[in-house]
Coordinates of N, CA, C and O in Angstrom, one line a residue:
M1 N -24.4 13.4 18.7 CA -25.0 12.2 18.2 C -24.3 11.0 18.9 O -23.3 11.1 19.5
P2 N -25.0 9.9 18.7 CA -24.4 8.7 19.3 C -23.0 8.4 18.6 O -22.8 8.8 17.5
P3 N -22.2 7.6 19.3 CA -20.8 7.4 18.7 C -20.9 6.8 17.3 O -20.0 7.1 16.5
T4 N -21.8 5.8 17.1 CA -21.8 5.2 15.7 C -22.1 6.3 14.7 O -21.6 6.2 13.6
A5 N -23.0 7.2 15.0 CA -23.3 8.3 14.0 C -22.1 9.2 13.9 O -21.7 9.7 12.8
E6 N -21.4 9.6 15.0 CA -20.2 10.4 14.9 C -19.1 9.8 14.1 O -18.3 10.5 13.4
L7 N -19.0 8.5 14.2 CA -17.9 7.8 13.5 C -18.0 8.1 12.0 O -17.0 8.2 11.3
A8 N -19.2 8.2 11.4 CA -19.4 8.4 10.0 C -18.8 9.8 9.6 O -18.5 10.1 8.5
W9 N -18.7 10.7 10.6 CA -18.2 12.1 10.4 C -16.7 12.2 10.7 O -16.2 13.3 11.0
W10 N -16.0 11.1 10.8 CA -14.6 11.2 11.3 C -13.7 12.2 10.6 O -12.9 12.9 11.3
Y11 N -13.9 12.4 9.3 CA -13.1 13.3 8.6 C -13.3 14.8 9.0 O -12.5 15.6 8.8
Q12 N -14.5 15.1 9.5 CA -14.8 16.4 10.0 C -13.8 16.8 11.1 O -13.2 17.9 11.2
F13 N -13.6 15.8 12.0 CA -12.7 16.0 13.2 C -11.3 16.0 12.7 O -10.4 16.8 13.2
Y14 N -10.9 15.1 11.8 CA -9.6 15.0 11.2 C -9.2 16.4 10.6 O -8.1 16.9 10.8
F15 N -10.1 16.9 9.8 CA -9.8 18.2 9.1 C -9.7 19.4 10.1 O -9.2 20.4 9.7
A16 N -10.2 19.2 11.3 CA -10.1 20.3 12.3 C -8.7 20.5 12.8 O -8.4 21.4 13.5
T17 N -7.8 19.5 12.5 CA -6.5 19.5 13.0 C -5.4 19.8 12.0 O -5.7 19.7 10.8
E18 N -4.3 20.3 12.4 CA -3.2 20.5 11.5 C -2.7 19.1 10.9 O -2.4 19.1 9.7
R19 N -2.8 18.1 11.6 CA -2.5 16.7 11.1 C -3.4 16.4 9.9 O -3.0 15.8 8.9
G20 N -4.7 16.7 10.1 CA -5.7 16.5 9.0 C -5.3 17.3 7.7 O -5.4 16.8 6.6
R21 N -5.0 18.6 7.9 CA -4.6 19.4 6.8 C -3.4 18.8 6.1 O -3.4 18.7 4.9
A22 N -2.4 18.5 6.8 CA -1.2 17.9 6.3 C -1.4 16.6 5.6 O -0.9 16.3 4.5
G23 N -2.2 15.7 6.2 CA -2.6 14.5 5.6 C -3.3 14.6 4.3 O -3.1 13.9 3.3
Y24 N -4.3 15.5 4.3 CA -5.1 15.8 3.1 C -4.2 16.4 2.0 O -4.3 16.0 0.8
E25 N -3.3 17.3 2.4 CA -2.4 17.8 1.4 C -1.6 16.7 0.7 O -1.4 16.7 -0.5
E26 N -1.1 15.8 1.5 CA -0.2 14.7 0.9 C -1.0 13.6 0.2 O -0.5 13.0 -0.7
Y27 N -2.2 13.3 0.7 CA -2.9 12.1 0.3 C -4.3 12.5 -0.2 O -5.2 11.7 -0.1
R28 N -4.5 13.6 -0.8 CA -5.9 14.0 -1.2 C -6.5 13.0 -2.2 O -7.7 12.8 -2.1
H29 N -5.8 12.4 -3.1 CA -6.4 11.5 -4.0 C -6.8 10.2 -3.3 O -7.9 9.6 -3.5
D30 N -5.9 9.7 -2.4 CA -6.3 8.5 -1.6 C -7.5 8.8 -0.7 O -8.3 7.9 -0.5
F31 N -7.5 10.0 -0.1 CA -8.6 10.4 0.8 C -9.9 10.4 0.0 O -10.9 9.8 0.4
A32 N -9.9 11.0 -1.2 CA -11.1 11.1 -2.0 C -11.6 9.7 -2.4 O -12.8 9.4 -2.4
K33 N -10.7 8.9 -2.8 CA -11.0 7.5 -3.2 C -11.7 6.8 -2.1 O -12.7 6.1 -2.2
L34 N -11.1 6.9 -0.9 CA -11.7 6.3 0.3 C -13.1 6.8 0.6 O -14.0 6.0 0.9
I35 N -13.3 8.1 0.5 CA -14.7 8.7 0.7 C -15.6 8.2 -0.4 O -16.8 7.8 -0.1
W36 N -15.2 8.1 -1.7 CA -16.0 7.6 -2.7 C -16.4 6.1 -2.4 O -17.6 5.8 -2.5
Q37 N -15.5 5.3 -1.9 CA -15.7 3.9 -1.6 C -16.7 3.8 -0.4 O -17.5 2.9 -0.4
T38 N -16.5 4.7 0.5 CA -17.3 4.6 1.7 C -18.8 5.1 1.4 O -19.7 4.5 1.9
A39 N -18.9 6.2 0.7 CA -20.2 6.8 0.4 C -21.0 6.0 -0.6 O -22.2 6.0 -0.6
S40 N -20.3 5.3 -1.5 CA -20.9 4.5 -2.5 C -20.3 3.1 -2.6 O -19.6 2.7 -3.5
P41 N -20.5 2.3 -1.5 CA -19.8 1.0 -1.4 C -20.1 0.0 -2.5 O -19.3 -1.0 -2.6
K42 N -21.1 0.1 -3.2 CA -21.4 -0.9 -4.3 C -21.1 -0.4 -5.7 O -21.3 -1.1 -6.7
W43 N -20.6 0.9 -5.8 CA -20.2 1.4 -7.0 C -18.8 1.0 -7.4 O -17.9 1.3 -6.8
N44 N -18.7 0.2 -8.5 CA -17.4 -0.3 -8.9 C -16.8 0.6 -10.0 O -16.7 0.3 -11.1
F45 N -16.5 1.9 -9.6 CA -15.9 2.8 -10.5 C -14.5 2.4 -10.8 O -13.8 1.8 -10.0
D46 N -14.1 2.7 -12.0 CA -12.7 2.4 -12.4 C -11.8 3.6 -12.2 O -12.3 4.7 -11.9
D47 N -10.5 3.3 -12.4 CA -9.5 4.4 -12.2 C -9.7 5.6 -13.1 O -9.6 6.7 -12.7
A48 N -10.1 5.3 -14.3 CA -10.4 6.4 -15.3 C -11.5 7.3 -14.8 O -11.4 8.5 -14.9
T49 N -12.6 6.7 -14.3 CA -13.7 7.6 -13.8 C -13.2 8.4 -12.6 O -13.5 9.6 -12.6
F50 N -12.5 7.8 -11.7 CA -12.1 8.5 -10.5 C -11.1 9.6 -11.0 O -11.2 10.7 -10.5
N51 N -10.1 9.3 -11.8 CA -9.1 10.2 -12.2 C -9.7 11.5 -12.9 O -9.1 12.6 -12.8
R52 N -10.8 11.3 -13.7 CA -11.4 12.5 -14.3 C -11.9 13.5 -13.3 O -11.7 14.7 -13.4
S53 N -12.4 13.0 -12.2 CA -12.9 13.9 -11.1 C -11.7 14.4 -10.3 O -11.6 15.5 -9.9
A54 N -10.7 13.5 -10.0 CA -9.6 13.8 -9.1 C -8.7 14.8 -9.7 O -8.0 15.5 -9.0
A55 N -8.7 15.0 -11.0 CA -7.9 16.1 -11.6 C -8.2 17.5 -11.0 O -7.4 18.3 -11.0
S56 N -9.5 17.6 -10.6 CA -9.9 18.9 -10.0 C -9.2 19.2 -8.6 O -9.1 20.4 -8.2
F57 N -8.6 18.2 -8.0 CA -7.9 18.4 -6.7 C -6.5 19.0 -6.9 O -5.9 19.4 -6.0
D58 N -6.0 19.0 -8.2 CA -4.7 19.4 -8.4 C -4.6 20.9 -8.8 O -4.3 21.3 -9.9
N59 N -5.0 21.7 -7.8 CA -4.9 23.2 -8.0 C -4.4 23.7 -6.7 O -4.5 23.2 -5.6
P60 N -3.7 24.9 -6.7 CA -3.0 25.4 -5.5 C -4.0 25.8 -4.4 O -3.6 25.9 -3.3
D61 N -5.3 26.0 -4.7 CA -6.2 26.5 -3.7 C -7.0 25.4 -3.1 O -7.7 25.6 -2.1
H62 N -7.0 24.2 -3.6 CA -7.9 23.1 -3.2 C -7.8 22.8 -1.7 O -8.9 22.8 -1.1
V63 N -6.7 22.5 -1.2 CA -6.6 22.1 0.2 C -7.1 23.2 1.1 O -7.8 23.0 2.0
A64 N -6.7 24.4 0.9 CA -7.1 25.6 1.7 C -8.6 25.7 1.7 O -9.2 26.0 2.7
I65 N -9.2 25.6 0.5 CA -10.6 25.7 0.4 C -11.3 24.6 1.2 O -12.3 24.9 1.9
V66 N -10.9 23.4 1.0 CA -11.5 22.3 1.7 C -11.4 22.4 3.2 O -12.4 22.2 3.9
M67 N -10.2 22.7 3.6 CA -10.0 22.9 5.1 C -10.9 24.0 5.7 O -11.5 23.8 6.7
H68 N -10.9 25.1 5.0 CA -11.7 26.2 5.5 C -13.2 25.8 5.5 O -13.9 26.1 6.5
N69 N -13.7 25.2 4.5 CA -15.1 24.8 4.4 C -15.4 23.8 5.6 O -16.4 24.0 6.3
Y70 N -14.6 22.8 5.8 CA -15.0 21.9 6.9 C -14.8 22.5 8.3 O -15.6 22.3 9.2
R71 N -13.8 23.4 8.4 CA -13.6 24.0 9.7 C -14.8 25.0 10.0 O -15.2 25.2 11.1
W72 N -15.2 25.7 8.9 CA -16.3 26.6 9.0 C -17.6 25.9 9.4 O -18.3 26.4 10.3
R73 N -17.8 24.7 8.9 CA -19.0 23.9 9.2 C -19.2 23.6 10.7 O -20.3 23.5 11.2
I74 N -18.0 23.4 11.3 CA -18.1 23.1 12.8 C -17.7 24.3 13.7 O -17.4 24.1 14.8
G75 N -17.7 25.5 13.1 CA -17.5 26.7 13.9 C -16.1 27.0 14.3 O -15.8 27.7 15.2
L76 N -15.1 26.4 13.5 CA -13.7 26.7 13.9 C -13.1 27.7 12.9 O -11.9 28.0 13.1
A77 N -13.8 28.2 12.0 CA -13.3 29.2 11.1 C -14.5 30.2 10.8 O -15.6 29.8 10.8
E78 N -14.1 31.4 10.6 CA -15.1 32.5 10.2 C -15.5 32.3 8.8 O -14.8 31.9 7.9
G79 N -16.8 32.7 8.5 CA -17.3 32.7 7.2 C -17.1 34.1 6.6 O -16.4 35.0 7.2
E80 N -17.7 34.4 5.5 CA -17.7 35.7 4.8 C -18.7 36.6 5.6 O -19.9 36.2 5.6
L81 N -18.3 37.6 6.2 CA -19.2 38.5 6.9 C -20.3 39.0 6.1 O -21.4 39.2 6.7
R82 N -20.1 39.3 4.9 CA -21.2 39.8 4.0 C -22.4 38.8 3.9 O -23.5 39.2 3.5
Y83 N -22.1 37.6 4.2 CA -23.2 36.6 4.1 C -23.8 36.2 5.4 O -24.6 35.3 5.5
D84 N -23.4 36.8 6.5 CA -23.9 36.5 7.8 C -25.4 36.5 8.0 O -26.0 35.6 8.6
D85 N -26.0 37.5 7.4 CA -27.5 37.6 7.5 C -28.1 36.4 6.7 O -29.1 35.8 7.3
L86 N -27.6 36.1 5.6 CA -28.2 34.9 4.8 C -27.9 33.6 5.6 O -28.8 32.8 5.7
E87 N -26.7 33.5 6.2 CA -26.4 32.3 7.0 C -27.4 32.1 8.2 O -27.9 31.1 8.5
K88 N -27.7 33.3 8.8 CA -28.6 33.2 9.9 C -30.0 32.8 9.5 O -30.6 32.0 10.1
R89 N -30.5 33.3 8.4 CA -31.8 33.0 7.9 C -31.8 31.5 7.5 O -32.8 30.8 7.7
L90 N -30.8 31.0 6.8 CA -30.7 29.6 6.5 C -30.7 28.7 7.7 O -31.3 27.6 7.7
A91 N -30.0 29.1 8.7 CA -29.8 28.3 9.9 C -31.2 28.1 10.6 O -31.4 27.2 11.4
E92 N -32.1 29.0 10.4 CA -33.5 28.9 11.0 C -34.3 27.8 10.3 O -35.3 27.4 10.8
G93 N -33.8 27.3 9.2 CA -34.4 26.2 8.5 C -35.7 26.6 7.9 O -36.8 25.9 8.1
P94 N -35.7 27.6 7.0 CA -37.0 28.0 6.4 C -37.6 26.9 5.6 O -36.9 26.0 5.0
V95 N -39.0 26.9 5.5 CA -39.7 25.9 4.7 C -39.3 26.2 3.2 O -39.3 27.3 2.8
I96 N -39.1 25.1 2.4 CA -38.8 25.2 1.0 C -40.1 25.2 0.2 O -40.8 24.2 0.3
T97 N -40.4 26.2 -0.5 CA -41.7 26.3 -1.2 C -41.7 26.0 -2.7 O -42.7 25.8 -3.3
V98 N -40.5 25.8 -3.2 CA -40.4 25.5 -4.7 C -40.7 24.0 -4.9 O -40.4 23.2 -4.0
P99 N -41.2 23.6 -6.0 CA -41.3 22.1 -6.3 C -40.0 21.4 -6.1 O -39.0 21.9 -6.6
T100 N -40.0 20.2 -5.5 CA -38.8 19.5 -5.2 C -39.0 18.0 -5.3 O -40.0 17.5 -5.0
I101 N -37.9 17.4 -5.8 CA -37.8 15.9 -5.8 C -36.4 15.7 -5.1 O -35.4 16.2 -5.5
T102 N -36.5 14.9 -4.0 CA -35.3 14.4 -3.4 C -35.0 13.0 -3.8 O -35.9 12.2 -4.0
L103 N -33.7 12.7 -3.9 CA -33.3 11.3 -4.3 C -32.4 10.7 -3.3 O -31.6 11.5 -2.7
E104 N -32.5 9.4 -3.1 CA -31.6 8.7 -2.2 C -31.2 7.4 -2.8 O -32.1 6.7 -3.4
G105 N -30.0 7.1 -2.8 CA -29.5 5.8 -3.3 C -29.7 4.7 -2.2 O -29.6 5.0 -1.0
D106 N -30.1 3.5 -2.6 CA -30.3 2.5 -1.6 C -29.1 1.9 -0.9 O -29.2 1.2 0.0
A107 N -27.9 2.4 -1.4 CA -26.6 1.9 -0.8 C -25.8 3.2 -0.4 O -24.6 3.1 -0.5
N108 N -26.5 4.2 0.0 CA -25.8 5.5 0.4 C -25.0 5.3 1.7 O -25.6 5.1 2.7
G109 N -23.7 5.2 1.6 CA -22.9 5.1 2.8 C -22.5 6.4 3.5 O -21.8 6.3 4.5
A110 N -22.9 7.5 2.9 CA -22.5 8.8 3.5 C -23.5 9.1 4.6 O -24.7 8.7 4.5
P111 N -23.1 9.8 5.6 CA -24.0 10.2 6.7 C -25.2 11.0 6.1 O -25.0 11.9 5.3
H112 N -26.4 10.6 6.4 CA -27.6 11.3 5.9 C -28.8 11.0 6.8 O -28.9 10.0 7.5
A113 N -29.7 12.0 6.8 CA -30.9 11.8 7.6 C -31.9 10.9 6.9 O -31.9 10.8 5.6
D114 N -32.8 10.3 7.6 CA -33.9 9.5 7.0 C -34.8 10.5 6.3 O -35.1 11.6 6.8
A115 N -35.3 10.1 5.1 CA -36.1 11.0 4.3 C -37.4 11.5 5.0 O -37.8 12.7 4.9
A116 N -37.9 10.7 5.9 CA -39.2 11.1 6.6 C -38.9 12.3 7.5 O -39.7 13.1 7.8
S117 N -37.6 12.4 8.0 CA -37.3 13.4 8.9 C -37.3 14.8 8.3 O -37.4 15.8 9.0
Y118 N -37.1 14.9 7.0 CA -37.1 16.2 6.4 C -38.2 16.5 5.5 O -38.3 17.6 4.9
R119 N -39.2 15.6 5.3 CA -40.3 15.8 4.5 C -41.1 17.1 4.8 O -41.5 17.9 3.9
K120 N -41.2 17.4 6.1 CA -42.0 18.6 6.5 C -41.3 19.9 6.1 O -41.9 21.0 6.2
K121 N -40.1 19.9 5.6 CA -39.4 21.1 5.2 C -39.9 21.6 3.8 O -39.5 22.7 3.4
F122 N -40.7 20.8 3.1 CA -41.1 21.2 1.8 C -42.7 21.4 1.8 O -43.4 20.6 2.2
S123 N -43.1 22.6 1.4 CA -44.5 22.9 1.3 C -45.1 22.9 -0.1 O -46.3 22.9 -0.2
G124 N -44.2 22.9 -1.1 CA -44.7 22.9 -2.5 C -44.8 21.4 -2.9 O -44.7 20.5 -2.1
K125 N -45.1 21.2 -4.2 CA -45.2 19.9 -4.7 C -43.9 19.1 -4.4 O -42.8 19.7 -4.7
Y126 N -44.0 17.9 -3.9 CA -42.8 17.2 -3.4 C -42.9 15.7 -3.8 O -44.0 15.1 -3.7
A127 N -41.7 15.2 -4.1 CA -41.6 13.7 -4.3 C -40.3 13.2 -3.7 O -39.3 13.9 -3.8
Y128 N -40.3 12.1 -3.2 CA -39.1 11.4 -2.7 C -38.9 10.1 -3.5 O -39.9 9.4 -3.8
R129 N -37.7 9.9 -4.0 CA -37.4 8.7 -4.8 C -36.2 8.0 -4.3 O -35.2 8.6 -4.1
L130 N -36.5 6.7 -3.9 CA -35.4 5.8 -3.5 C -34.9 5.1 -4.8 O -35.7 4.4 -5.5
I131 N -33.6 5.4 -5.2 CA -33.1 4.8 -6.4 C -32.4 3.5 -6.0 O -31.4 3.5 -5.2
T132 N -32.8 2.4 -6.5 CA -32.4 1.1 -6.1 C -31.3 0.5 -7.1 O -31.1 1.1 -8.2
G133 N -30.7 -0.6 -6.7 CA -29.7 -1.2 -7.5 C -28.3 -1.1 -7.0 O -27.4 -1.1 -7.8
G134 N -28.2 -0.8 -5.7 CA -26.8 -0.6 -5.2 C -26.3 0.8 -5.4 O -25.1 1.0 -5.5
I135 N -27.2 1.8 -5.5 CA -26.8 3.2 -5.7 C -26.4 3.9 -4.5 O -27.1 3.9 -3.5
G136 N -25.2 4.5 -4.5 CA -24.7 5.2 -3.3 C -25.0 6.7 -3.3 O -26.0 7.1 -3.7
H137 N -24.0 7.4 -2.8 CA -24.1 8.9 -2.6 C -24.0 9.7 -3.9 O -24.5 10.9 -3.9
N138 N -23.4 9.2 -4.9 CA -23.1 10.0 -6.1 C -24.1 9.7 -7.2 O -23.7 9.1 -8.2
L139 N -25.3 10.1 -7.0 CA -26.4 9.8 -7.9 C -26.1 10.2 -9.4 O -26.4 9.5 -10.3
P140 N -25.6 11.5 -9.6 CA -25.4 11.9 -11.0 C -24.5 10.9 -11.8 O -24.7 10.7 -13.0
Q141 N -23.5 10.3 -11.1 CA -22.6 9.4 -11.8 C -23.1 8.0 -11.8 O -22.9 7.2 -12.7
E142 N -23.7 7.6 -10.6 CA -24.1 6.2 -10.4 C -25.4 5.9 -11.1 O -25.6 4.7 -11.5
A143 N -26.3 6.9 -11.1 CA -27.6 6.6 -11.7 C -28.0 7.8 -12.6 O -29.0 8.6 -12.3
P144 N -27.3 8.1 -13.6 CA -27.5 9.3 -14.4 C -28.9 9.4 -15.0 O -29.5 10.5 -15.1
Q145 N -29.5 8.3 -15.4 CA -30.9 8.3 -16.0 C -31.9 8.8 -15.0 O -32.7 9.6 -15.2
A146 N -31.8 8.2 -13.8 CA -32.8 8.5 -12.7 C -32.6 10.0 -12.3 O -33.5 10.7 -12.0
F147 N -31.3 10.4 -12.2 CA -31.0 11.8 -11.9 C -31.6 12.8 -12.9 O -32.3 13.7 -12.6
A148 N -31.3 12.5 -14.2 CA -31.8 13.4 -15.2 C -33.3 13.4 -15.3 O -34.0 14.4 -15.5
Q149 N -34.0 12.2 -15.0 CA -35.4 12.1 -15.0 C -36.0 13.0 -13.9 O -37.0 13.6 -14.1
A150 N -35.4 13.0 -12.8 CA -35.8 13.9 -11.7 C -35.8 15.3 -12.1 O -36.7 16.1 -11.7
V151 N -34.7 15.7 -12.7 CA -34.6 17.1 -13.2 C -35.7 17.5 -14.2 O -36.4 18.5 -14.1
I152 N -36.0 16.6 -15.1 CA -37.1 16.8 -16.1 C -38.4 16.8 -15.4 O -39.2 17.7 -15.6
D153 N -38.6 15.9 -14.5 CA -39.9 15.8 -13.8 C -40.2 17.0 -12.9 O -41.3 17.5 -12.8
V154 N -39.2 17.5 -12.2 CA -39.4 18.6 -11.3 C -39.7 19.9 -12.1 O -40.5 20.7 -11.6
T155 N -39.2 19.9 -13.3 CA -39.5 21.1 -14.1 C -41.0 21.0 -14.5 O -41.7 22.1 -14.5
G156 N -41.6 19.8 -14.7 CA -43.0 19.7 -14.9 C -43.8 20.0 -13.7 O -45.0 20.4 -13.9
F157 N -43.3 19.9 -12.5 CA -44.0 20.2 -11.3 C -44.4 21.7 -11.3 O -45.5 22.1 -10.8
A158 N -43.6 22.5 -11.9 CA -43.8 24.0 -11.8 C -44.9 24.4 -12.8 O -45.4 25.5 -12.6
R159 N -45.3 23.6 -13.7 CA -46.3 24.0 -14.6 C -47.7 23.9 -14.1 O -48.1 23.1 -13.2

């Protein structure tokens, strides 16, 4: 990708190193807060909201799981062999046939593709919704009504 696009993925490269693992181990809450602020730049969450989610980082397996996941994503760690066939099938990018609604916040600061670029991946009933009002990457928390409505509406698509 062009350098500006790669910049948004900086933490993928950071996590590929021992420095990244050690930094995340020591500063996982600071790291997560930075990602929240970057991915949802207009969301003015308070410390209580962040701390409810951040409590999940305080377990002995968290750092190892996060590091393995990011390293696996870029081919630096092996996955579970028993899932290799499924991974291969998913990597082929099969068309999604179930009814689907995709959501995007109008202030999503996380790296993401333009909605038009993935529309052809859906062959069933499909809708795209841009959620406005400064909504970032965390739609369930930032726009819970719109998120819940999409869940209700997609259930109706199947009827």
